[in-house]
XYZ file of C-alpha atoms in Angstrom:
472
model
C 158.112 81.735 91.205
C 154.327 81.296 91.132
C 153.706 84.935 92.122
C 156.107 86.406 89.576
C 154.629 88.267 86.643
C 155.486 86.773 83.234
C 157.990 89.513 82.378
C 159.621 89.152 85.808
C 160.093 85.409 85.214
C 161.712 86.237 81.878
C 164.057 88.819 83.421
C 165.140 86.434 86.185
C 166.034 83.838 83.552
C 167.906 86.356 81.406
C 169.976 87.642 84.329
C 170.882 84.106 85.384
C 171.763 83.089 81.818
C 173.961 86.134 81.195
C 177.668 85.263 81.054
C 178.581 88.856 81.983
C 179.977 89.472 85.446
C 178.233 92.867 85.709
C 174.665 93.189 84.427
C 172.450 96.278 84.449
C 168.772 95.376 84.927
C 166.597 98.221 83.619
C 162.939 98.184 84.597
C 160.490 101.023 85.137
C 159.416 102.384 88.499
C 156.731 100.215 90.072
C 157.434 97.204 87.865
C 159.018 95.077 90.591
C 162.816 95.283 90.559
C 162.981 94.307 94.251
C 160.735 91.288 93.623
C 163.167 90.118 90.938
C 166.084 90.626 93.332
C 164.169 88.640 95.954
C 163.778 85.696 93.559
C 167.415 85.778 92.445
C 168.465 85.943 96.107
C 166.418 82.855 97.002
C 167.909 80.902 94.105
C 171.456 81.924 94.933
C 171.116 81.058 98.624
C 169.523 77.705 97.734
C 172.674 76.884 95.757
C 174.848 77.736 98.745
C 175.795 81.230 97.591
C 175.893 84.475 99.562
C 174.076 87.679 98.576
C 174.740 91.335 99.397
C 172.083 93.932 98.560
C 173.508 97.476 98.451
C 171.374 100.587 98.919
C 172.339 104.234 99.279
C 169.857 105.446 101.915
C 168.368 104.245 105.170
C 164.848 104.124 103.729
C 165.963 101.816 100.926
C 167.930 99.600 103.304
C 164.822 99.248 105.457
C 162.605 98.509 102.443
C 164.982 95.840 101.127
C 165.269 94.241 104.568
C 161.484 94.124 104.917
C 161.270 92.261 101.580
C 164.387 90.084 101.550
C 165.428 89.778 105.196
C 168.987 88.984 106.239
C 171.588 90.835 108.256
C 171.652 94.632 108.093
C 174.930 96.550 107.856
C 174.335 100.288 108.171
C 176.312 102.306 110.678
C 174.908 101.717 114.145
C 171.409 100.817 112.869
C 169.954 97.473 113.867
C 166.360 96.400 113.148
C 164.221 96.381 116.273
C 162.686 93.032 117.252
C 159.151 94.011 116.303
C 160.081 94.845 112.705
C 163.050 92.561 112.059
C 162.372 89.546 109.875
C 163.928 86.183 110.751
C 167.512 86.228 109.562
C 167.962 84.800 106.074
C 171.239 82.873 106.142
C 173.685 84.118 103.544
C 171.919 87.463 102.934
C 173.199 90.931 103.888
C 171.392 94.224 103.290
C 174.034 96.939 103.438
C 174.417 100.671 103.175
C 176.949 101.240 100.415
C 178.210 104.332 102.258
C 178.899 102.214 105.357
C 180.840 99.625 103.343
C 182.792 102.384 101.577
C 184.166 103.475 104.961
C 185.222 99.993 105.995
C 188.309 98.028 105.043
C 186.355 94.772 104.763
C 182.955 93.895 103.330
C 180.658 90.865 103.663
C 181.512 87.962 101.353
C 179.222 87.530 98.355
C 178.735 85.536 95.192
C 175.907 87.846 94.032
C 175.729 91.604 94.668
C 172.789 93.899 93.903
C 173.414 97.621 93.423
C 170.070 99.335 93.950
C 169.643 102.687 92.157
C 172.611 101.659 90.030
C 172.873 105.049 88.320
C 174.400 106.388 91.564
C 177.407 104.077 91.494
C 179.517 106.200 89.197
C 180.419 108.168 92.342
C 183.990 107.338 93.388
C 183.236 105.870 96.830
C 180.346 103.734 95.559
C 182.390 102.607 92.557
C 185.169 101.314 94.837
C 182.715 99.024 96.616
C 181.478 97.529 93.335
C 184.998 97.130 91.977
C 186.063 95.300 95.152
C 183.248 92.804 94.708
C 183.965 92.347 91.022
C 187.622 91.725 91.832
C 186.533 89.003 94.259
C 184.648 87.230 91.456
C 181.110 88.122 92.567
C 178.426 88.721 89.979
C 177.075 92.275 90.159
C 173.507 93.141 89.139
C 172.582 96.819 88.971
C 168.926 97.772 89.420
C 167.578 101.011 87.959
C 164.686 102.617 86.137
C 166.934 105.367 84.745
C 170.092 103.942 83.134
C 172.099 107.162 83.218
C 173.407 109.533 85.852
C 171.483 112.706 86.524
C 174.154 114.575 84.546
C 173.592 112.257 81.561
C 176.837 110.286 81.883
C 176.565 106.592 81.087
C 177.206 103.479 83.138
C 179.377 101.588 80.648
C 182.376 101.645 82.988
C 180.348 99.772 85.621
C 178.256 97.304 83.647
C 179.027 95.297 80.536
C 175.565 94.020 79.606
C 172.025 95.366 79.759
C 168.939 93.313 80.522
C 165.977 95.573 79.813
C 162.389 94.880 80.784
C 159.196 95.913 79.006
C 158.538 99.605 78.383
C 156.158 101.661 80.483
C 153.713 101.647 77.565
C 153.710 97.834 77.574
C 153.303 97.694 81.350
C 150.368 100.122 81.169
C 148.749 98.079 78.398
C 149.015 94.920 80.524
C 147.633 96.639 83.627
C 150.825 96.681 85.717
C 151.133 100.496 85.710
C 148.536 103.241 85.306
C 148.240 105.510 82.234
C 149.418 109.111 82.467
C 147.380 112.243 81.779
C 150.008 114.900 80.945
C 149.012 118.535 81.470
C 151.249 121.609 81.063
C 149.224 124.556 82.394
C 151.869 127.272 82.872
C 153.964 129.394 80.545
C 157.781 129.224 80.388
C 158.472 131.213 83.559
C 161.959 129.648 83.678
C 163.090 131.090 80.325
C 165.365 133.768 81.820
C 166.996 131.426 84.352
C 170.662 130.807 83.617
C 172.242 127.357 83.575
C 174.668 126.207 86.264
C 176.417 122.837 86.281
C 174.455 121.668 83.250
C 170.990 122.412 84.643
C 168.853 125.373 85.660
C 170.372 127.325 88.537
C 168.416 126.447 91.704
C 168.683 129.891 93.308
C 167.452 131.669 90.187
C 164.663 129.108 89.775
C 163.516 129.871 93.303
C 163.415 133.587 92.542
C 161.644 133.165 89.198
C 159.137 130.686 90.654
C 157.951 133.308 93.136
C 155.846 134.877 90.404
C 153.878 131.679 89.711
C 153.338 130.173 93.178
C 149.615 130.887 93.181
C 149.259 129.834 89.549
C 150.898 126.443 90.170
C 148.618 125.726 93.131
C 145.561 127.069 91.315
C 146.163 124.970 88.201
C 146.638 121.874 90.356
C 143.290 122.480 92.021
C 141.400 123.374 88.826
C 142.667 120.261 87.033
C 141.355 118.054 89.826
C 144.620 117.435 91.628
C 143.142 118.592 94.919
C 140.984 115.447 94.883
C 144.038 113.183 94.598
C 146.949 112.181 96.857
C 149.657 114.486 95.502
C 153.436 114.707 95.441
C 154.942 118.091 94.469
C 158.580 118.528 93.384
C 160.085 121.938 94.159
C 163.405 123.576 93.248
C 164.742 124.506 96.703
C 163.735 124.135 100.348
C 162.490 127.712 100.490
C 160.508 127.162 97.286
C 159.011 123.987 98.812
C 157.840 125.848 101.921
C 156.227 128.622 99.879
C 154.479 126.115 97.633
C 153.244 124.193 100.670
C 151.676 127.402 102.013
C 149.833 128.003 98.735
C 148.627 124.407 98.473
C 147.575 124.432 102.137
C 145.389 127.496 101.586
C 143.429 125.658 98.913
C 143.263 122.433 100.916
C 141.854 124.374 103.874
C 138.957 125.608 101.716
C 138.070 121.972 101.006
C 138.350 120.898 104.637
C 141.516 118.902 103.984
C 144.711 118.710 106.063
C 147.514 121.133 105.109
C 150.349 120.217 102.765
C 153.636 119.222 104.367
C 157.221 119.668 103.216
C 159.738 116.833 103.242
C 163.428 117.608 102.740
C 166.720 116.215 103.953
C 166.159 118.286 107.117
C 163.018 116.306 107.938
C 163.677 113.775 110.726
C 163.977 110.187 109.476
C 160.986 109.013 111.520
C 158.781 111.745 110.015
C 159.931 110.844 106.495
C 159.107 107.202 107.111
C 155.596 108.112 108.276
C 154.758 110.015 105.080
C 153.976 106.902 103.054
C 151.592 105.433 105.627
C 149.841 108.762 106.172
C 149.298 109.214 102.433
C 148.018 105.671 102.069
C 145.592 106.162 104.982
C 144.358 109.523 103.551
C 145.589 111.331 106.660
C 147.857 113.374 104.386
C 146.762 114.647 100.959
C 149.726 116.658 99.644
C 153.501 116.523 100.181
C 155.935 119.076 98.764
C 159.485 117.789 98.534
C 162.908 118.630 97.231
C 165.733 116.121 96.948
C 164.530 113.163 99.033
C 161.390 111.510 97.605
C 162.428 111.331 93.950
C 163.772 107.782 94.305
C 162.780 104.835 96.433
C 159.508 106.387 97.646
C 156.745 103.812 97.289
C 153.247 105.200 97.894
C 150.979 103.490 95.327
C 147.950 105.685 96.060
C 149.732 108.843 94.827
C 147.798 109.713 91.687
C 148.962 113.280 91.054
C 152.492 114.553 90.482
C 153.133 118.294 90.270
C 156.447 119.247 88.681
C 157.506 122.736 89.752
C 161.214 122.157 89.136
C 162.361 122.536 85.512
C 165.270 120.255 84.618
C 167.373 119.297 81.629
C 168.003 115.864 83.171
C 166.052 113.029 81.570
C 166.841 110.732 84.494
C 165.509 113.195 87.095
C 162.334 113.689 85.068
C 161.683 109.930 84.915
C 162.454 109.448 88.600
C 160.073 112.154 89.743
C 157.246 111.216 87.393
C 157.645 107.528 88.163
C 156.517 108.071 91.767
C 152.915 108.041 90.565
C 152.865 105.117 88.120
C 152.081 102.281 90.531
C 148.618 100.750 90.557
C 146.337 100.931 93.603
C 142.700 100.053 94.331
C 140.417 102.629 92.708
C 143.309 104.392 90.968
C 142.610 104.928 87.266
C 145.493 107.081 86.099
C 148.262 109.484 87.048
C 147.596 113.195 86.616
C 150.942 114.806 85.796
C 150.653 118.574 86.268
C 153.841 119.746 84.606
C 154.432 123.364 85.610
C 158.090 123.106 84.591
C 157.985 122.255 80.873
C 159.713 118.920 81.512
C 157.375 116.738 79.460
C 157.517 119.139 76.504
C 161.322 119.120 76.789
C 161.915 115.420 77.503
C 158.899 113.729 75.942
C 155.984 111.818 77.430
C 156.829 110.066 80.681
C 155.975 106.632 79.289
C 157.673 106.755 75.902
C 159.934 103.732 75.213
C 163.699 104.245 75.181
C 166.750 102.240 74.238
C 169.452 101.888 76.883
C 172.785 103.421 75.957
C 175.585 102.611 78.388
C 177.505 105.573 76.966
C 174.928 107.948 78.464
C 172.275 110.351 77.243
C 172.666 113.853 75.872
C 171.631 116.730 78.103
C 168.610 118.500 76.703
C 168.959 121.984 75.247
C 167.121 124.492 77.451
C 164.642 125.122 74.613
C 164.455 121.520 73.411
C 161.090 120.185 72.278
C 159.975 116.583 71.938
C 157.421 116.847 69.130
C 154.618 117.726 71.542
C 152.239 120.636 71.939
C 149.834 121.853 74.629
C 146.112 122.366 74.286
C 145.289 125.967 75.146
C 141.879 124.954 76.465
C 142.515 121.929 78.732
C 146.367 122.062 78.835
C 146.701 118.444 77.702
C 150.100 117.566 76.229
C 149.867 115.628 72.963
C 151.725 114.827 69.750
C 151.824 117.850 67.481
C 151.007 115.731 64.420
C 147.480 115.320 65.820
C 145.008 117.688 64.148
C 143.273 118.508 67.435
C 143.476 117.862 71.160
C 142.556 114.215 71.802
C 141.051 115.226 75.140
C 138.687 118.134 74.524
C 138.783 118.363 70.716
C 140.119 121.920 70.622
C 142.036 122.927 67.506
C 145.801 122.632 67.614
C 147.622 125.932 68.340
C 148.636 127.706 65.141
C 152.294 127.317 64.247
C 152.864 124.379 66.617
C 154.929 122.575 63.964
C 156.943 125.515 62.652
C 158.887 126.921 65.594
C 161.691 124.398 65.802
C 165.093 123.650 64.366
C 167.552 120.785 64.839
C 170.562 121.849 66.924
C 173.198 119.274 67.915
C 170.785 116.434 67.191
C 167.880 117.935 69.183
C 164.752 119.792 68.148
C 164.958 123.261 69.683
C 162.140 125.791 69.899
C 162.993 129.123 68.310
C 162.340 132.472 69.945
C 160.778 135.269 67.934
C 164.220 136.737 67.226
C 165.488 133.341 66.134
C 162.517 132.886 63.809
C 163.492 136.191 62.204
C 167.061 134.920 61.999
C 165.915 131.858 60.081
C 164.414 134.148 57.454
C 167.237 136.665 57.384
C 169.413 136.757 54.270
C 173.189 136.564 54.527
C 173.525 140.337 54.074
C 171.115 141.001 56.927
C 173.112 138.692 59.174
C 176.326 140.617 58.458
C 174.573 143.927 59.128
C 173.329 142.573 62.445
C 176.862 141.496 63.383
C 178.119 144.984 62.502
C 175.445 146.536 64.759
C 176.565 144.334 67.642
C 180.182 145.351 67.015
C 179.170 149.014 67.282
C 177.329 148.287 70.523
C 180.394 146.474 71.841
C 182.621 149.470 71.136
C 180.183 151.964 72.664
C 179.289 149.926 75.767
C 182.611 148.295 76.560
C 181.570 144.700 75.873
C 184.144 141.937 75.750
C 185.725 141.471 72.275
C 183.981 138.154 71.636
C 180.494 139.326 72.667
C 179.270 140.226 69.133
C 180.280 136.792 67.829
C 178.583 135.091 70.776
C 175.385 137.013 70.087
C 175.622 136.022 66.437
C 175.848 132.365 67.431
C 172.963 132.649 69.881
C 170.743 134.129 67.176
C 171.819 132.239 64.062
C 172.925 128.918 65.661
C 176.410 129.129 64.134
C 179.595 131.125 64.473
C 180.208 133.862 61.871
C 182.710 132.986 59.170
C 186.007 134.872 58.846
C 184.648 136.599 55.754
C 181.488 137.740 57.560
C 183.567 139.146 60.439
C 185.729 141.120 57.986
C 182.674 142.453 56.143
C 181.075 143.503 59.435
C 184.258 145.307 60.527
C 184.390 147.177 57.237
C 180.787 148.245 57.720
C 181.578 149.516 61.225
C 184.542 151.577 59.971
C 182.674 153.194 57.063
């Protein structure tokens, strides 16, 4: 344990001391969850136990095998002799998808579920439940203790062991600080929601108007000087962004940006990390595949071009740049998607709730504002930008209202609605009723518009008064 960090030693002890059969270990990206699993594995094997480490993708299986060793169970994959470590007796690194298709699984007294937030899926859940039924202790590993849709993990784990916050890890030098910038306007405002998040196809269409702006802001803020990871909305969006970034890289004599998606061959995906670390590759645009489990410590710029209401997705994407590396001073987060303003600063502490987290309202705000001069994101209680000293934007504290427990930014029409007297609200409802009759709207459309403007449904009395006004 001599090479364990103090907080890692503490977490190992807390996991071992827990009487719970299923424990969720929550620790930020880059803080060493695999190192903790490695230590717990060594202790378990030394006592004569057997360990199974579950991962959901080939890259994560390979990474775990490189660190922990053991037998690999993943379809037809077998480590080649030049990369395989000596077998660690009693240790199996397994693809959870492979085990889900089999009638039998390797015996274990301790089971790790890497990226534990994924195990609410039915097939993954069956694997964990089979091990729990056999009496094995299950330890989930995650930096984001909720599914991407916000649902909790209480049905899988009965106790939480949480490590230090990102702020604490930054203070102690284990992660790098984050420089949040939000240099674009809300280009996603008109995009409808689908499945609880922004519709990907509409995002792709809306993003077409800001492709050059996203790339230009990245370059002007100094991102072009840093190894960069860009998160796009769709594959087509990723390719278009890569073209724009490549044009700017060419002007600086740098290699073009590359796209990495689930269509990218596995060997090419595996080479991305080494090519970034060797400076052969400066910028990668991705969608869907590098948000979790991608470990490239030299990445010091993250560009978010995919708006999301998912807190977990936001943390996963931003966390790719938090690791320390020689010469790396901070992470430049170029948020062209409004995610930090919606979700809060990437490093803010949070309490784990096994019941889940609430999806953010599309216009949610997190008590932050953006400097109009340098685009720095900062707390709106500050009198001026802590970076360049520019005065805070006028009205930064007055455009919000609490809706369903969240602070929501008000549109201009909604700000008028806040000031409107009850009589004006009824007259507005009557006007919408007239429009509905003239234009053939659905019967409930006026009431829905009322709710969208005034954040409440009209009362029965207000509906009757509006109808009388229409009939006069």
